[in-house]
mmCIF file of C-alpha atoms in Angstrom:
data_model
loop_
_atom_site.group_PDB
_atom_site.id
_atom_site.type_symbol
_atom_site.label_atom_id
_atom_site.label_comp_id
_atom_site.label_asym_id
_atom_site.label_seq_id
_atom_site.Cartn_x
_atom_site.Cartn_y
_atom_site.Cartn_z
ATOM 1 C CA MET A 1 8.606 22.667 2.321
ATOM 2 C CA THR A 2 9.792 23.798 -1.077
ATOM 3 C CA ASP A 3 9.987 26.650 -3.517
ATOM 4 C CA ALA A 4 10.162 24.229 -6.477
ATOM 5 C CA ASP A 5 7.498 24.903 -9.093
ATOM 6 C CA THR A 6 5.650 21.590 -9.161
ATOM 7 C CA THR A 7 2.220 20.213 -9.915
ATOM 8 C CA THR A 8 -0.232 18.280 -7.755
ATOM 9 C CA THR A 9 0.858 14.939 -6.332
ATOM 10 C CA ALA A 10 -2.671 13.459 -6.167
ATOM 11 C CA THR A 11 -2.700 11.163 -9.196
ATOM 12 C CA THR A 12 0.890 10.015 -9.661
ATOM 13 C CA ASP A 13 2.783 7.113 -8.079
ATOM 14 C CA TRP A 14 5.964 8.979 -7.175
ATOM 15 C CA GLN A 15 7.714 5.913 -5.814
ATOM 16 C CA ALA A 16 7.169 4.158 -9.136
ATOM 17 C CA TRP A 17 8.748 7.128 -10.929
ATOM 18 C CA GLN A 18 11.715 6.991 -8.529
ATOM 19 C CA GLU A 19 12.215 3.303 -9.222
ATOM 20 C CA SER A 20 11.866 3.864 -12.956
ATOM 21 C CA TRP A 21 14.504 6.606 -12.783
ATOM 22 C CA ASP A 22 16.826 4.306 -10.828
ATOM 23 C CA ARG A 23 16.497 1.522 -13.406
ATOM 24 C CA GLN A 24 17.176 3.926 -16.280
ATOM 25 C CA GLN A 25 20.241 5.359 -14.532
ATOM 26 C CA GLU A 26 21.552 1.888 -13.673
ATOM 27 C CA TRP A 27 21.554 1.031 -17.367
ATOM 28 C CA TYR A 28 24.314 3.616 -17.742
ATOM 29 C CA LEU A 29 25.803 3.092 -14.254
ATOM 30 C CA PRO A 30 25.557 -0.538 -13.082
ATOM 31 C CA ASP A 31 27.629 0.281 -9.976
ATOM 32 C CA ARG A 32 25.449 3.261 -9.019
ATOM 33 C CA GLU A 33 24.442 1.886 -5.607
ATOM 34 C CA GLU A 34 28.060 1.123 -4.745
ATOM 35 C CA ARG A 35 29.087 4.754 -5.278
ATOM 36 C CA PHE A 36 26.182 5.912 -3.105
ATOM 37 C CA ARG A 37 27.220 3.490 -0.362
ATOM 38 C CA ILE A 38 30.818 4.716 -0.346
ATOM 39 C CA MET A 39 29.627 8.319 -0.432
ATOM 40 C CA LEU A 40 27.550 7.782 2.703
ATOM 41 C CA ASP A 41 30.340 5.791 4.341
ATOM 42 C CA MET A 42 32.575 8.842 3.981
ATOM 43 C CA VAL A 43 29.868 11.207 5.200
ATOM 44 C CA GLU A 44 29.647 9.114 8.363
ATOM 45 C CA ALA A 45 33.425 8.890 8.698
ATOM 46 C CA VAL A 46 34.057 12.619 8.406
ATOM 47 C CA VAL A 47 30.931 14.464 9.644
ATOM 48 C CA GLY A 48 28.874 11.845 11.487
ATOM 49 C CA THR A 49 25.370 10.415 11.254
ATOM 50 C CA ALA A 50 23.230 13.558 11.616
ATOM 51 C CA PRO A 51 24.624 15.842 8.914
ATOM 52 C CA ARG A 52 23.085 18.862 7.272
ATOM 53 C CA VAL A 53 23.478 17.998 3.575
ATOM 54 C CA LEU A 54 23.186 19.929 0.354
ATOM 55 C CA ASP A 55 22.115 17.565 -2.455
ATOM 56 C CA LEU A 56 23.583 19.485 -5.393
ATOM 57 C CA ALA A 57 21.847 19.021 -8.758
ATOM 58 C CA CYS A 58 19.565 16.674 -6.858
ATOM 59 C CA GLY A 59 17.328 15.487 -9.691
ATOM 60 C CA THR A 60 14.665 13.194 -8.247
ATOM 61 C CA GLY A 61 16.454 13.173 -4.880
ATOM 62 C CA SER A 62 18.331 9.888 -5.276
ATOM 63 C CA ILE A 63 21.087 10.891 -2.843
ATOM 64 C CA THR A 64 18.614 12.380 -0.364
ATOM 65 C CA ALA A 65 16.517 9.203 -0.305
ATOM 66 C CA ARG A 66 19.533 7.046 0.482
ATOM 67 C CA LEU A 67 20.884 9.580 2.985
ATOM 68 C CA LEU A 68 17.670 9.612 5.027
ATOM 69 C CA ALA A 69 17.218 5.834 4.853
ATOM 70 C CA ARG A 70 20.677 5.366 6.358
ATOM 71 C CA PHE A 71 20.775 8.437 8.642
ATOM 72 C CA PRO A 72 17.263 9.258 9.898
ATOM 73 C CA ASP A 73 18.565 12.287 11.823
ATOM 74 C CA ALA A 74 20.077 13.898 8.735
ATOM 75 C CA THR A 75 18.510 16.831 6.901
ATOM 76 C CA SER A 76 18.801 17.612 3.213
ATOM 77 C CA THR A 77 18.412 20.585 0.916
ATOM 78 C CA GLY A 78 17.956 19.523 -2.698
ATOM 79 C CA VAL A 79 18.686 22.075 -5.404
ATOM 80 C CA ASP A 80 18.128 21.671 -9.144
ATOM 81 C CA LEU A 81 16.769 23.502 -12.176
ATOM 82 C CA ASP A 82 14.944 20.621 -13.863
ATOM 83 C CA PRO A 83 11.205 21.111 -13.198
ATOM 84 C CA ALA A 84 10.237 17.523 -14.027
ATOM 85 C CA LEU A 85 12.814 15.856 -11.791
ATOM 86 C CA LEU A 86 12.029 18.344 -9.031
ATOM 87 C CA ALA A 87 8.337 17.446 -9.378
ATOM 88 C CA ILE A 88 9.220 13.806 -8.689
ATOM 89 C CA ALA A 89 11.379 14.848 -5.719
ATOM 90 C CA GLU A 90 8.583 17.042 -4.369
ATOM 91 C CA GLY A 91 6.079 14.224 -4.642
ATOM 92 C CA THR A 92 8.472 11.732 -3.061
ATOM 93 C CA PHE A 93 9.363 13.827 -0.015
ATOM 94 C CA ALA A 94 6.040 15.590 0.530
ATOM 95 C CA GLY A 95 5.394 15.909 4.264
ATOM 96 C CA ASP A 96 8.988 15.115 5.289
ATOM 97 C CA ASP A 97 10.238 18.165 7.149
ATOM 98 C CA ARG A 98 13.825 16.896 6.908
ATOM 99 C CA VAL A 99 13.819 17.818 3.214
ATOM 100 C CA THR A 100 13.746 21.210 1.536
ATOM 101 C CA LEU A 101 13.798 21.640 -2.241
ATOM 102 C CA ALA A 102 14.923 24.720 -4.137
ATOM 103 C CA THR A 103 14.849 25.660 -7.801
ATOM 104 C CA ALA A 104 18.086 27.316 -8.930
ATOM 105 C CA ASP A 105 20.425 27.485 -11.901
ATOM 106 C CA LEU A 106 23.917 26.493 -10.757
ATOM 107 C CA LYS A 107 25.384 28.723 -13.476
ATOM 108 C CA ASP A 108 23.722 31.749 -11.843
ATOM 109 C CA PRO A 109 26.250 33.398 -9.474
ATOM 110 C CA ASP A 110 23.434 34.092 -6.989
ATOM 111 C CA TRP A 111 22.103 30.545 -6.713
ATOM 112 C CA PRO A 112 23.295 30.059 -3.087
ATOM 113 C CA ALA A 113 20.834 32.782 -2.044
ATOM 114 C CA LYS A 114 18.019 30.298 -2.789
ATOM 115 C CA LEU A 115 19.247 27.956 -0.057
ATOM 116 C CA PRO A 116 17.807 27.908 3.479
ATOM 117 C CA HIS A 117 21.246 27.642 5.149
ATOM 118 C CA ASP A 118 24.571 29.432 4.759
ATOM 119 C CA ALA A 119 26.683 26.386 5.656
ATOM 120 C CA TYR A 120 26.491 22.605 5.296
ATOM 121 C CA ASP A 121 28.317 19.637 6.791
ATOM 122 C CA ALA A 122 28.353 17.922 3.413
ATOM 123 C CA VAL A 123 27.650 18.859 -0.190
ATOM 124 C CA LEU A 124 26.990 15.763 -2.327
ATOM 125 C CA THR A 125 26.424 15.310 -6.039
ATOM 126 C CA ALA A 126 26.448 12.430 -8.512
ATOM 127 C CA THR A 127 26.426 12.140 -12.289
ATOM 128 C CA ALA A 128 25.374 15.749 -12.801
ATOM 129 C CA LEU A 129 28.238 18.233 -12.992
ATOM 130 C CA HIS A 130 29.538 16.849 -16.313
ATOM 131 C CA TRP A 131 26.751 19.003 -17.757
ATOM 132 C CA LEU A 132 29.011 22.000 -17.064
ATOM 133 C CA HIS A 133 32.110 23.170 -18.940
ATOM 134 C CA ARG A 134 35.371 23.664 -17.047
ATOM 135 C CA GLU A 135 35.106 27.393 -16.397
ATOM 136 C CA PRO A 136 31.595 27.423 -14.879
ATOM 137 C CA LEU A 137 32.438 24.214 -13.014
ATOM 138 C CA ALA A 138 35.509 25.846 -11.457
ATOM 139 C CA ASP A 139 33.345 28.809 -10.452
ATOM 140 C CA LEU A 140 30.799 26.431 -8.942
ATOM 141 C CA TYR A 141 33.536 24.718 -6.930
ATOM 142 C CA GLY A 142 34.428 28.091 -5.448
ATOM 143 C CA GLN A 143 30.819 28.625 -4.397
ATOM 144 C CA VAL A 144 30.630 25.121 -2.940
ATOM 145 C CA ALA A 145 33.781 25.802 -0.913
ATOM 146 C CA GLY A 146 31.991 28.791 0.572
ATOM 147 C CA LEU A 147 29.026 26.620 1.612
ATOM 148 C CA VAL A 148 30.953 23.767 3.246
ATOM 149 C CA ARG A 149 31.786 24.396 6.902
ATOM 150 C CA THR A 150 35.345 23.996 8.124
ATOM 151 C CA GLY A 151 35.902 20.268 8.516
ATOM 152 C CA GLY A 152 32.993 19.502 6.199
ATOM 153 C CA VAL A 153 33.074 17.557 2.953
ATOM 154 C CA PHE A 154 32.243 17.846 -0.713
ATOM 155 C CA MET A 155 31.826 14.719 -2.824
ATOM 156 C CA ASN A 156 31.324 14.453 -6.559
ATOM 157 C CA ALA A 157 30.717 11.080 -8.243
ATOM 158 C CA ASP A 158 30.888 11.526 -11.990
ATOM 159 C CA HIS A 159 32.541 10.723 -15.307
ATOM 160 C CA MET A 160 36.169 11.866 -15.007
ATOM 161 C CA ILE A 161 38.100 10.947 -18.117
ATOM 162 C CA ASP A 162 41.884 10.480 -18.225
ATOM 163 C CA GLU A 163 42.767 11.502 -21.779
ATOM 164 C CA THR A 164 46.302 10.102 -21.399
ATOM 165 C CA THR A 165 44.975 6.497 -21.613
ATOM 166 C CA PRO A 166 43.065 6.350 -24.915
ATOM 167 C CA ARG A 167 43.411 2.568 -25.440
ATOM 168 C CA ILE A 168 42.147 1.780 -21.944
ATOM 169 C CA ASN A 169 39.316 4.267 -22.406
ATOM 170 C CA ALA A 170 38.313 2.712 -25.738
ATOM 171 C CA ALA A 171 38.345 -0.829 -24.334
ATOM 172 C CA GLU A 172 36.250 0.164 -21.318
ATOM 173 C CA ARG A 173 33.773 2.061 -23.487
ATOM 174 C CA ALA A 174 33.372 -0.860 -25.910
ATOM 175 C CA GLN A 175 32.709 -3.341 -23.115
ATOM 176 C CA ARG A 176 30.276 -1.002 -21.349
ATOM 177 C CA HIS A 177 28.291 -0.358 -24.519
ATOM 178 C CA ALA A 178 28.147 -4.067 -25.333
ATOM 179 C CA ARG A 179 26.584 -4.723 -21.930
ATOM 180 C CA MET A 180 24.188 -1.808 -22.393
ATOM 181 C CA ASP A 181 23.118 -3.157 -25.779
ATOM 182 C CA GLN A 182 22.420 -6.552 -24.230
ATOM 183 C CA ALA A 183 20.326 -4.987 -21.456
ATOM 184 C CA LYS A 184 18.472 -2.886 -24.014
ATOM 185 C CA ARG A 185 17.402 -6.035 -25.841
ATOM 186 C CA HIS A 186 15.773 -7.133 -22.569
ATOM 187 C CA GLY A 187 13.629 -4.011 -22.421
ATOM 188 C CA VAL A 188 15.629 -1.543 -20.335
ATOM 189 C CA LEU A 189 14.639 2.086 -20.947
ATOM 190 C CA ASP A 190 17.309 4.509 -22.072
ATOM 191 C CA TRP A 191 17.409 8.259 -21.340
ATOM 192 C CA ALA A 192 15.312 9.304 -24.350
ATOM 193 C CA GLU A 193 12.687 6.600 -23.812
ATOM 194 C CA TRP A 194 12.330 7.486 -20.127
ATOM 195 C CA TRP A 195 11.685 11.124 -20.974
ATOM 196 C CA GLN A 196 9.152 10.102 -23.612
ATOM 197 C CA LEU A 197 7.201 8.311 -20.872
ATOM 198 C CA ALA A 198 7.427 11.345 -18.594
ATOM 199 C CA ALA A 199 6.073 13.554 -21.377
ATOM 200 C CA LYS A 200 2.974 11.327 -21.595
ATOM 201 C CA ASP A 201 2.230 11.392 -17.858
ATOM 202 C CA PRO A 202 -0.629 13.860 -17.180
ATOM 203 C CA VAL A 203 1.093 15.265 -14.107
ATOM 204 C CA LEU A 204 4.641 15.425 -15.525
ATOM 205 C CA ALA A 205 3.862 16.473 -19.103
ATOM 206 C CA GLU A 206 3.969 20.232 -18.516
ATOM 207 C CA SER A 207 7.127 20.182 -16.405
ATOM 208 C CA THR A 208 8.798 17.837 -18.899
ATOM 209 C CA ALA A 209 8.054 20.269 -21.715
ATOM 210 C CA ARG A 210 9.597 23.077 -19.644
ATOM 211 C CA ARG A 211 12.741 21.066 -18.920
ATOM 212 C CA TYR A 212 13.279 20.579 -22.662
ATOM 213 C CA GLU A 213 12.969 24.343 -23.117
ATOM 214 C CA ILE A 214 15.767 24.723 -20.552
ATOM 215 C CA TYR A 215 18.134 21.918 -21.555
ATOM 216 C CA GLY A 216 17.209 20.553 -24.952
ATOM 217 C CA GLU A 217 18.037 16.879 -25.404
ATOM 218 C CA HIS A 218 21.134 17.045 -23.182
ATOM 219 C CA ALA A 219 23.566 19.712 -22.046
ATOM 220 C CA ASP A 220 27.015 19.774 -23.633
ATOM 221 C CA GLY A 221 29.551 19.842 -20.811
ATOM 222 C CA ASP A 222 33.043 18.536 -19.989
ATOM 223 C CA MET A 223 34.495 15.460 -18.271
ATOM 224 C CA PRO A 224 37.928 16.563 -17.045
ATOM 225 C CA SER A 225 40.307 14.201 -15.280
ATOM 226 C CA VAL A 226 40.406 13.378 -11.594
ATOM 227 C CA GLY A 227 43.585 15.440 -11.333
ATOM 228 C CA TRP A 228 41.841 18.505 -12.713
ATOM 229 C CA HIS A 229 38.981 18.207 -10.210
ATOM 230 C CA ALA A 230 41.318 17.700 -7.240
ATOM 231 C CA ARG A 231 43.566 20.599 -8.253
ATOM 232 C CA VAL A 232 40.693 23.033 -8.769
ATOM 233 C CA LEU A 233 39.018 22.069 -5.498
ATOM 234 C CA ARG A 234 42.241 22.791 -3.616
ATOM 235 C CA GLU A 235 42.647 26.094 -5.453
ATOM 236 C CA LYS A 236 39.089 27.056 -4.479
ATOM 237 C CA GLY A 237 39.575 26.508 -0.765
ATOM 238 C CA PHE A 238 39.538 22.808 0.134
ATOM 239 C CA GLY A 239 42.474 21.534 2.177
ATOM 240 C CA GLU A 240 42.492 17.986 0.820
ATOM 241 C CA ALA A 241 40.980 16.254 -2.204
ATOM 242 C CA ARG A 242 41.386 12.738 -3.589
ATOM 243 C CA PRO A 243 39.406 9.808 -4.996
ATOM 244 C CA VAL A 244 37.811 7.426 -2.487
ATOM 245 C CA TRP A 245 36.186 5.115 -5.060
ATOM 246 C CA CYS A 246 36.411 4.503 -8.779
ATOM 247 C CA SER A 247 35.072 2.271 -11.523
ATOM 248 C CA PRO A 248 36.623 1.877 -14.976
ATOM 249 C CA SER A 249 34.741 4.991 -16.132
ATOM 250 C CA ASP A 250 33.752 6.999 -13.051
ATOM 251 C CA THR A 251 35.267 8.414 -9.858
ATOM 252 C CA LEU A 252 33.996 9.514 -6.462
ATOM 253 C CA LEU A 253 36.155 12.443 -5.394
ATOM 254 C CA LEU A 254 36.175 13.575 -1.754
ATOM 255 C CA ALA A 255 37.318 17.043 -0.681
ATOM 256 C CA VAL A 256 37.619 18.196 2.941
ATOM 257 C CA LYS A 257 37.403 21.875 3.855
#
């Protein structure tokens, strides 16, 4: 099923880890499920209900889980470099032949060779590509354009910052952090605390240590504007690109090949 380097699934509740990951991510992204819903709405609208999907920088497989729950005839290839998150994905989807997982570094020019297919109906990603700087991200968009079939879609839901509106940005950030602080007082785990728990799990400890060797605490990437993303996607081979959903801080950008 996978070429991800993972450990045994015998003694870990993978669904509990998925739910724990969801709660931690929702602390940062309270509208996370809404962006997933719109993403899948647009998959259905453009490529139908049985798509071949590439879950790019898949993490624990959050997109794949929601894809298959909504579209049982879909198939998904999840690709990531993080060994701990891939271990959770492997445990979650073990025995499901609709899912293939691959370990690859998206900054490696040869990463598409790790995939089982040369073309996909949809390439989907969320809250991941801000780990990349502009130049490698532009290169990645070119590779993605080569993987999306004609008429297929690419969607990226992520932080896309408009630097021309600093007062709006500051107000949004202050309100968001105030809400996060309130939730934290009620026991919500943040990023660092979640990873501390993973490091103590007997099954995830080794892969968590390896992911810190790869990434450190957090990668230092960019958050360019919506306009930058749309322009670069068109330059790299997509015919159309525009937002289909946004929150005060994030955008879901859809590009059609």
